[in-house]
């Protein structure tokens, strides 16, 4: 533990802290998630040798600030990269001056690429000062209308059928995320080809009727599937619009239109190019805000 001024300390979040962290985030960041949901969300569903679950601020026995993190190991150009996803960040108003200490503690960890996939407000400016770059998040808004599926197109949703359909890396990614709290999974098949899709529910202006595509294993197959994937997101998950980033989903469908102000996402790395950054193994798959 590192002592700070006025008795506010910075410490890594260990397994033993997750319950208190979940309660803090429920009370002070997002009460739509229960304390138990927050605690579960902080524990990734994949296997990784993580140094912590982020960092917290503590005054005496009381948690007064939290910066969650999700860790993973990814292979980029044949080399293993360690990734730290900066996630939920919340500090009580009276301790806001100490918030930057959490960011410094996170970024002092050596040997990591850092990604921040949902920065907001002043965090964007702070990240920029700390050397983060922006990802190109040009996004299409796709209406989830119940158009008939094209001949030969099928959407596979049962876990046992997904397991039988996928192989190799796609199967490994699915198994790592199948119990992740925010992730929806399905496979689109077109003839003899398949595309594994991971999506989540998103909010815009407080309305939770949006789906966001997090992972598309083969954008060309997704495009040939027409509107079947979006029909599925309407009927199964009751979402009216899908947010499909070009870098994730490729060419958008004909009925879509460009989003005027897509969500900002940022990263900091000396070695990994922007094109190799994805949204797997992150808060986007784990935290169902």
PDB file of N, CA and C in Angstrom, residues 19 35 53 60 98 100 105 147 160 188 192 206 225 227 241-243 249 252 271-272 278:
ATOM      1  N   UNK A  19     -15.633  -7.560  -3.401  1.00  0.00           N
ATOM      2  CA  UNK A  19     -16.965  -7.323  -2.846  1.00  0.00           C
ATOM      3  C   UNK A  19     -17.128  -5.851  -2.469  1.00  0.00           C
ATOM      4  N   UNK A  35     -24.603  -4.588  -6.396  1.00  0.00           N
ATOM      5  CA  UNK A  35     -23.243  -4.783  -5.876  1.00  0.00           C
ATOM      6  C   UNK A  35     -22.693  -6.128  -6.320  1.00  0.00           C
ATOM      7  N   UNK A  53      -6.893  -6.400 -10.047  1.00  0.00           N
ATOM      8  CA  UNK A  53      -8.130  -6.066 -10.774  1.00  0.00           C
ATOM      9  C   UNK A  53      -8.248  -4.553 -10.959  1.00  0.00           C
ATOM     10  N   UNK A  60      -8.613   5.062   5.531  1.00  0.00           N
ATOM     11  CA  UNK A  60      -8.905   4.147   6.629  1.00  0.00           C
ATOM     12  C   UNK A  60      -9.406   2.837   6.062  1.00  0.00           C
ATOM     13  N   UNK A  98      -7.292  13.061  -5.881  1.00  0.00           N
ATOM     14  CA  UNK A  98      -6.446  11.872  -5.824  1.00  0.00           C
ATOM     15  C   UNK A  98      -6.687  10.919  -7.004  1.00  0.00           C
ATOM     16  N   UNK A 100      -6.087  11.065 -10.154  1.00  0.00           N
ATOM     17  CA  UNK A 100      -4.981  10.882 -11.092  1.00  0.00           C
ATOM     18  C   UNK A 100      -3.946   9.903 -10.539  1.00  0.00           C
ATOM     19  N   UNK A 105      -0.802   4.912 -11.076  1.00  0.00           N
ATOM     20  CA  UNK A 105      -0.492   3.561 -10.593  1.00  0.00           C
ATOM     21  C   UNK A 105      -0.729   2.530 -11.689  1.00  0.00           C
ATOM     22  N   UNK A 147     -36.845  -7.978 -41.445  1.00  0.00           N
ATOM     23  CA  UNK A 147     -36.903  -8.412 -42.839  1.00  0.00           C
ATOM     24  C   UNK A 147     -36.678  -9.919 -42.930  1.00  0.00           C
ATOM     25  N   UNK A 160     -24.489 -25.289 -27.499  1.00  0.00           N
ATOM     26  CA  UNK A 160     -23.934 -26.542 -28.006  1.00  0.00           C
ATOM     27  C   UNK A 160     -23.760 -26.506 -29.520  1.00  0.00           C
ATOM     28  N   UNK A 188     -23.431 -16.687 -37.641  1.00  0.00           N
ATOM     29  CA  UNK A 188     -24.181 -16.573 -38.890  1.00  0.00           C
ATOM     30  C   UNK A 188     -23.544 -17.509 -39.903  1.00  0.00           C
ATOM     31  N   UNK A 192     -21.693 -22.679 -46.877  1.00  0.00           N
ATOM     32  CA  UNK A 192     -20.744 -23.450 -46.082  1.00  0.00           C
ATOM     33  C   UNK A 192     -19.814 -22.599 -45.251  1.00  0.00           C
ATOM     34  N   UNK A 206     -29.460   7.373 -22.209  1.00  0.00           N
ATOM     35  CA  UNK A 206     -30.227   6.664 -21.199  1.00  0.00           C
ATOM     36  C   UNK A 206     -31.156   5.602 -21.727  1.00  0.00           C
ATOM     37  N   UNK A 225     -24.757 -12.079 -45.278  1.00  0.00           N
ATOM     38  CA  UNK A 225     -25.927 -12.543 -44.524  1.00  0.00           C
ATOM     39  C   UNK A 225     -27.073 -11.549 -44.571  1.00  0.00           C
ATOM     40  N   UNK A 227     -29.699  -8.899 -43.686  1.00  0.00           N
ATOM     41  CA  UNK A 227     -30.245  -8.340 -42.458  1.00  0.00           C
ATOM     42  C   UNK A 227     -30.514  -9.387 -41.382  1.00  0.00           C
ATOM     43  N   UNK A 241     -31.668  -0.731 -32.760  1.00  0.00           N
ATOM     44  CA  UNK A 241     -30.599  -0.230 -33.633  1.00  0.00           C
ATOM     45  C   UNK A 241     -29.301  -0.921 -33.241  1.00  0.00           C
ATOM     46  N   UNK A 242     -28.509  -1.272 -34.239  1.00  0.00           N
ATOM     47  CA  UNK A 242     -27.179  -1.832 -33.983  1.00  0.00           C
ATOM     48  C   UNK A 242     -26.113  -0.818 -34.352  1.00  0.00           C
ATOM     49  N   UNK A 243     -25.144  -0.638 -33.447  1.00  0.00           N
ATOM     50  CA  UNK A 243     -23.982   0.204 -33.699  1.00  0.00           C
ATOM     51  C   UNK A 243     -22.875  -0.691 -34.239  1.00  0.00           C
ATOM     52  N   UNK A 249     -16.977  -4.466 -38.062  1.00  0.00           N
ATOM     53  CA  UNK A 249     -17.963  -5.163 -38.890  1.00  0.00           C
ATOM     54  C   UNK A 249     -17.753  -4.990 -40.381  1.00  0.00           C
ATOM     55  N   UNK A 252     -20.946  -1.519 -43.982  1.00  0.00           N
ATOM     56  CA  UNK A 252     -22.277  -1.553 -43.377  1.00  0.00           C
ATOM     57  C   UNK A 252     -23.360  -1.917 -44.385  1.00  0.00           C
ATOM     58  N   UNK A 271       4.282  -0.692 -29.542  1.00  0.00           N
ATOM     59  CA  UNK A 271       4.523  -1.721 -30.553  1.00  0.00           C
ATOM     60  C   UNK A 271       3.273  -2.133 -31.330  1.00  0.00           C
ATOM     61  N   UNK A 272       2.103  -2.085 -30.717  1.00  0.00           N
ATOM     62  CA  UNK A 272       0.899  -2.621 -31.340  1.00  0.00           C
ATOM     63  C   UNK A 272       0.194  -1.544 -32.156  1.00  0.00           C
ATOM     64  N   UNK A 278      -8.620  -4.729 -30.524  1.00  0.00           N
ATOM     65  CA  UNK A 278     -10.017  -5.123 -30.633  1.00  0.00           C
ATOM     66  C   UNK A 278     -10.695  -4.953 -29.280  1.00  0.00           C
TER      67      UNK A 278
END
